Amino acid sequence: MPNRNKPSLVTARCNAGRFAVTFPLLTAALYLATGASTQAQAPLKDRLKGSPFRIAYECYVNDNWEIFVMNADGSQPVNLTSTPKEHEHYPQVSPDGTMICFSVDVGEGRDAVRSLYVMDSDGRNRKKLADNAREPFWRPDSKVIGFLPQEYSKFNVIDYYTKGMRFYELATGRNEPHPNSTNLHHLYSPSFAPNGKWIVSTVHAGMGYDHAILAIEANGNKIINLKIPGCRACVSPDGKQLAWGSGDHQVVLAPIDLESETPSVGQWRLRILDKTNETYHVDWSPDSRTVSLSRGPASKGDPSKSGTFQSACEIVGVYAAGWNLCAVSAEREGDVDLNSASEAEFTMLTANGFSNKESAWFLPKRKESGQ
Amino acid sequence: MIRRFGWRASLALVALLTSCGKSRPDSQSGTKPEGASGNSKAEPSAPVEVVTSSGIEMVALPGGEFLMGSDRGNADEAPPHKVRISAFLIDRFEVTHEMFAKAQLPNPSHWQDNPRKPVERVRWRDAKQYCNERSLLEKLKPCYNEKTPDFDCDYASSGYRLPTEAEWEYACRAGTEAPYDFGPADKLRQFAWFADNATDKTHIVGEKKSNRWDVFDLYGNVSEWCEDVYSLTYYKESPPLDPTGPPNPGKDVKRVMRGGSWKASADMCRATLRQGERTGDSDACFFTDYCGFRCVRRATPEELQQLRNKLRRIAP
């Protein structure tokens, strides 16, 4: 039970609106005001070229998992980690754009230890948060990081190898469980709704569910089955849409109501298809106009590579040969087939095929002193 | 250690201490266990039940020869052919949720209401990982090389592995040549959870009668992964001694799955029926909810001698 004398890490008021408007935000406002939407027929690559947004992602280079950041159009990738003995992946950027939390594997095979870290969005001030933990996610005020403890102490690469949920408060180092933590089992890919009331997460073979995407009350015991097939759901920054992988070869966007006491998902409005490749890890641009996703052939990894494991290649720590990141316009409706999509709808962001996965958009911002 | 298993252990004990050679009184003519001629150096001619150091019940089966396959089943069950199997140990029960948890592996099962139920929705590679974890728990040398794409098997290692399909069928037929070791199909309800009686779910292991060699749930509950690559025509080329299946063709590989399940018809529960199943290794979520497994381990002559000695020590 949370200590009643202290404010809960999940009930603390979300302060997203109080962040100082700084230069990047002005740039973003200018970007929007100059009619990004009116240029919808221009190639997506060109539209993204003028974007102030950046994208963090994981990539396997020089026998090592690293976290890179690139411009929204895929240009100027920069390795933020460059740590030959540590494997960084699963970057999640704080909603205010100042920090990145991520997972780090040290060791090989069953002796590996997965830990969680946070650093500034330029790669400085790296700090460990927890061991034997995975899949961090940010509270909307960027002050608290949620994460999923490992199910057992021994390492396993499978994504749903989790039990419970905890919250780490950056300012104090307090680390406390979700009020319903003891009943949360085999969750993966959690993320906060922008209103801070719900956490959307996939569950597999746990909590009485065969497999489901759930809305979990952030500060209570309520759990709502969103009754949509698939996994790895992500709420748009405006809180009005949900994107998720509804199968190995398609990503779906649909309206979601997260203000009600019983969140629900409407009819899908955009379906992104790829019959040739698998498509995973959808993420929204900060203006909710574009989504990025990972894309590549199905495989079960390459165990000869250091720091990698065998399993389905969309899983964190599994090498996905030939996988790249792409962006798709989220402004249209209907179907987009990535093998025949127009340049206005779709563009590749990476091309090296070095297991590029888990993209996370952000509007970069420097931490203010004392933050 | 050897555990006392009532009349079954007594039968084994009698067989061991008298001639070390006769097959179990209830066995039929299909199997010729080593030592059947009365050779005192031969392995035990009757199964011996043991509990491993991590507390798992197994049955040590004597090596022997049997007629594998059938010319009265599906095309892939033919031709029937003689196969000689070396002695080995096999789990009495399918691997359960509590066994999976002891190995600190995430349980993928659909039915998680009882820890004594068999795990299902297990990918082929996850079953092999369990084998390795259990080997390490018992300080045995793991059979599987986890740095190879298929977790290549070292059959000479002391650890646990999946059975070959020849070993599985040898254990299931338990010295008989009939489709079911217990006799006519109308008795299947006593020995298996299958589509006619399982009410669309798995059940606690060991609730039905065991086969003649005291192994449970071979005919039903969950189907069981084997080590072999599945090939429709393998029986036409299978070697006569300890066959391990055809080589991996590299593409569209299926692995052998044996035994009926909660959703199988009676015909699908026959001892000789073969299934080829995709391994699910490139799927994050494997939804085949009748896929389970059990483990085997090789029995060396030294271990068999130790078993005999231990059995003598606990004899009244």
XYZ file of N, CA, C and O in Angstrom, chain A residues 108 110 151-156 158-161 185-186 188 204-206 210-211 232 248 278 298-300 303-306 308 310-315, chain B residues 100-110 112 121 123-126 129 132-133 136-137 145-151 279 281-287:
296
model
N 25.957 -11.850 -20.662
C 25.434 -12.631 -21.790
C 24.516 -13.748 -21.299
O 24.656 -14.234 -20.176
N 21.897 -16.313 -19.873
C 21.103 -16.302 -18.643
C 21.793 -15.517 -17.534
O 21.177 -15.237 -16.511
N 9.999 -10.804 -13.604
C 9.203 -11.800 -12.884
C 10.065 -12.594 -11.894
O 9.639 -12.873 -10.776
N 11.241 -12.992 -12.330
C 12.169 -13.722 -11.450
C 13.534 -13.052 -11.561
O 13.759 -12.231 -12.449
N 14.452 -13.455 -10.697
C 15.767 -12.818 -10.702
C 16.603 -13.220 -11.917
O 17.405 -12.441 -12.420
N 16.402 -14.448 -12.386
C 17.185 -14.905 -13.544
C 16.704 -14.206 -14.820
O 15.512 -14.014 -15.012
N 17.622 -13.868 -15.691
C 17.251 -13.127 -16.898
C 16.450 -13.980 -17.871
O 16.698 -15.181 -18.030
N 15.498 -13.369 -18.515
C 14.811 -13.973 -19.652
C 14.449 -12.848 -20.602
O 14.037 -11.780 -20.166
N 12.073 -12.676 -22.867
C 10.681 -12.538 -23.319
C 10.064 -11.259 -22.743
O 10.301 -10.889 -21.598
N 9.285 -10.576 -23.550
C 8.818 -9.240 -23.176
C 7.854 -9.238 -21.992
O 7.816 -8.296 -21.214
N 7.064 -10.277 -21.838
C 6.085 -10.287 -20.740
C 6.639 -10.922 -19.459
O 5.873 -11.273 -18.554
N 7.941 -11.020 -19.361
C 8.590 -11.601 -18.182
C 8.604 -10.546 -17.059
O 9.646 -10.047 -16.661
N 0.612 -8.727 -13.644
C 1.483 -9.853 -13.975
C 1.537 -10.028 -15.492
O 0.497 -10.002 -16.154
N 2.746 -10.189 -16.001
C 2.955 -10.434 -17.425
C 2.487 -9.272 -18.302
O 1.971 -9.471 -19.394
N 3.413 -5.922 -20.599
C 4.537 -5.380 -21.355
C 4.088 -4.209 -22.190
O 2.906 -4.029 -22.449
N 0.076 -10.699 -21.483
C 0.065 -12.030 -22.113
C 0.136 -13.095 -21.031
O 1.042 -13.077 -20.196
N -0.837 -13.992 -21.043
C -0.853 -15.130 -20.108
C -0.691 -14.666 -18.669
O 0.124 -15.196 -17.906
N -1.476 -13.693 -18.290
C -1.409 -13.206 -16.917
C -2.687 -12.509 -16.526
O -3.470 -12.077 -17.375
N -5.861 -14.217 -21.503
C -5.107 -14.975 -22.486
C -4.084 -14.044 -23.146
O -2.888 -14.297 -23.159
N -4.607 -12.945 -23.659
C -3.794 -11.898 -24.282
C -4.733 -10.704 -24.474
O -5.854 -10.874 -24.959
N 1.245 -3.722 -27.917
C 2.101 -2.530 -27.968
C 1.334 -1.277 -28.391
O 1.630 -0.658 -29.412
N 1.059 -9.117 -36.863
C 2.485 -8.988 -37.195
C 2.711 -8.045 -38.369
O 3.794 -7.498 -38.529
N 7.269 -7.520 -41.222
C 6.556 -7.325 -39.968
C 6.617 -5.839 -39.610
O 7.571 -5.136 -39.973
N 10.517 -11.238 -40.627
C 10.390 -12.051 -39.413
C 11.654 -12.879 -39.224
O 12.237 -13.375 -40.191
N 12.076 -13.006 -37.985
C 13.198 -13.890 -37.672
C 13.180 -14.165 -36.182
O 12.387 -13.588 -35.444
N 14.073 -15.049 -35.759
C 14.150 -15.345 -34.331
C 15.497 -14.923 -33.763
O 15.979 -15.492 -32.799
N 21.807 -15.494 -32.443
C 22.465 -15.676 -31.146
C 23.979 -15.576 -31.202
O 24.631 -15.537 -30.161
N 24.556 -15.504 -32.419
C 26.010 -15.362 -32.492
C 26.431 -13.932 -32.159
O 27.605 -13.675 -31.909
N 25.495 -13.003 -32.155
C 25.849 -11.605 -31.884
C 25.838 -11.337 -30.379
O 24.889 -11.707 -29.680
N 26.873 -10.668 -29.927
C 27.009 -10.356 -28.511
C 25.815 -9.543 -28.002
O 25.334 -8.644 -28.695
N 22.784 -10.298 -27.627
C 21.471 -10.550 -28.219
C 20.970 -11.930 -27.785
O 21.730 -12.756 -27.290
N 17.749 -15.163 -28.453
C 16.844 -15.761 -29.429
C 15.410 -15.609 -28.976
O 15.057 -15.991 -27.863
N 14.604 -15.085 -29.823
C 13.154 -15.031 -29.609
C 12.581 -14.321 -30.829
O 13.286 -14.145 -31.827
N 11.339 -13.925 -30.741
C 10.774 -13.148 -31.837
C 11.551 -11.842 -31.958
O 11.849 -11.195 -30.949
N 11.873 -11.439 -33.186
C 12.848 -10.362 -33.340
C 12.300 -8.979 -32.991
O 13.071 -8.028 -32.896
N 11.008 -8.841 -32.757
C 10.504 -7.537 -32.316
C 10.795 -7.286 -30.837
O 10.638 -6.171 -30.339
N 11.208 -8.331 -30.125
C 11.427 -8.212 -28.686
C 12.747 -7.498 -28.402
O 13.743 -7.685 -29.113
N 7.765 -25.211 -14.264
C 8.226 -24.071 -15.067
C 8.671 -22.926 -14.155
O 9.689 -22.279 -14.387
N 7.882 -22.686 -13.104
C 8.208 -21.598 -12.171
C 9.511 -21.885 -11.443
O 10.311 -20.975 -11.196
N 9.740 -23.145 -11.097
C 10.976 -23.508 -10.404
C 12.203 -23.209 -11.270
O 13.277 -22.886 -10.759
N 12.019 -23.292 -12.570
C 13.107 -22.966 -13.494
C 13.164 -21.474 -13.807
O 13.948 -21.039 -14.646
N 12.304 -20.690 -13.153
C 12.237 -19.232 -13.351
C 12.005 -18.867 -14.810
O 12.682 -18.013 -15.379
N 11.025 -19.522 -15.395
C 10.659 -19.206 -16.771
C 9.244 -18.639 -16.794
O 8.391 -19.058 -16.007
N 8.985 -17.688 -17.685
C 7.635 -17.117 -17.759
C 6.652 -18.137 -18.319
O 6.913 -18.747 -19.347
N 5.564 -18.296 -17.625
C 4.582 -19.308 -18.005
C 3.657 -18.753 -19.087
O 2.909 -17.819 -18.836
N 3.683 -19.329 -20.275
C 2.858 -18.788 -21.368
C 1.456 -19.388 -21.431
O 0.709 -19.093 -22.347
N 1.083 -20.212 -20.465
C -0.110 -21.047 -20.592
C -1.418 -20.260 -20.582
O -1.535 -19.220 -19.938
N -2.381 -20.810 -21.258
C -3.726 -20.231 -21.269
C -4.439 -20.531 -19.952
O -5.050 -19.665 -19.361
N -4.178 -21.155 -16.221
C -3.204 -21.017 -15.131
C -3.875 -21.156 -13.772
O -3.419 -20.588 -12.776
N 0.994 -23.753 -24.812
C 1.424 -22.586 -25.591
C 2.950 -22.409 -25.474
O 3.462 -21.292 -25.491
N 6.559 -22.658 -26.895
C 7.300 -22.774 -28.151
C 8.357 -23.870 -28.011
O 8.842 -24.134 -26.903
N 8.741 -24.444 -29.128
C 9.710 -25.550 -29.123
C 11.007 -25.144 -28.428
O 11.539 -25.864 -27.586
N 11.471 -23.927 -28.736
C 12.733 -23.478 -28.153
C 12.595 -23.222 -26.648
O 13.525 -23.454 -25.874
N 11.426 -22.743 -26.222
C 11.208 -22.517 -24.788
C 11.219 -23.836 -24.020
O 11.678 -23.902 -22.877
N 14.723 -24.622 -23.617
C 15.353 -23.787 -22.591
C 15.026 -24.329 -21.197
O 15.887 -24.365 -20.309
N 17.350 -27.090 -20.369
C 18.666 -26.609 -19.935
C 18.632 -26.055 -18.515
O 19.536 -26.293 -17.714
N 17.578 -25.283 -18.207
C 17.484 -24.712 -16.857
C 17.416 -25.827 -15.819
O 18.037 -25.758 -14.763
N 20.783 -27.375 -15.293
C 21.639 -26.547 -14.446
C 21.222 -26.625 -12.976
O 22.068 -26.652 -12.082
N 19.920 -26.674 -12.738
C 19.430 -26.809 -11.361
C 19.970 -28.083 -10.714
O 20.214 -28.119 -9.509
N 22.869 -26.269 -26.991
C 23.760 -25.136 -27.213
C 22.909 -23.924 -27.578
O 22.399 -23.823 -28.694
N 22.748 -23.013 -26.648
C 21.849 -21.874 -26.843
C 22.422 -20.825 -27.790
O 21.749 -19.843 -28.101
N 23.646 -21.001 -28.213
C 24.232 -20.055 -29.169
C 24.017 -20.506 -30.615
O 24.537 -19.891 -31.535
N 23.300 -21.593 -30.809
C 22.988 -22.026 -32.167
C 21.511 -21.764 -32.434
O 20.696 -21.792 -31.498
N 21.145 -21.500 -33.675
C 19.759 -21.115 -33.965
C 18.720 -22.138 -33.513
O 17.634 -21.766 -33.092
N 19.035 -23.424 -33.604
C 18.071 -24.445 -33.211
C 18.361 -25.048 -31.849
O 17.784 -26.067 -31.489
N 19.234 -24.425 -31.092
C 19.642 -25.009 -29.808
C 20.085 -26.456 -30.064
O 19.478 -27.415 -29.577
N 7.403 -24.391 -34.982
C 7.972 -24.254 -33.639
C 7.512 -23.009 -32.901
O 7.597 -22.948 -31.681
N 9.026 -20.269 -32.839
C 10.178 -19.575 -32.264
C 10.307 -18.121 -32.704
O 10.944 -17.325 -32.026
N 9.714 -17.758 -33.842
C 9.781 -16.359 -34.257
C 8.499 -15.608 -33.898
O 8.300 -14.473 -34.319
N 7.639 -16.233 -33.095
C 6.420 -15.561 -32.623
C 6.599 -15.157 -31.169
O 6.993 -15.972 -30.340
N 6.290 -13.882 -30.875
C 6.370 -13.457 -29.481
C 5.282 -14.144 -28.669
O 5.480 -14.533 -27.528
N 4.125 -14.281 -29.262
C 2.997 -14.898 -28.573
C 2.578 -16.129 -29.362
O 2.149 -16.011 -30.505
N 2.727 -17.262 -28.754
C 2.446 -18.541 -29.413
C 1.128 -19.047 -28.839
O 1.015 -19.325 -27.651
N 0.122 -19.119 -29.674
C -1.224 -19.358 -29.164
C -1.691 -20.805 -29.297
O -2.870 -21.082 -29.138
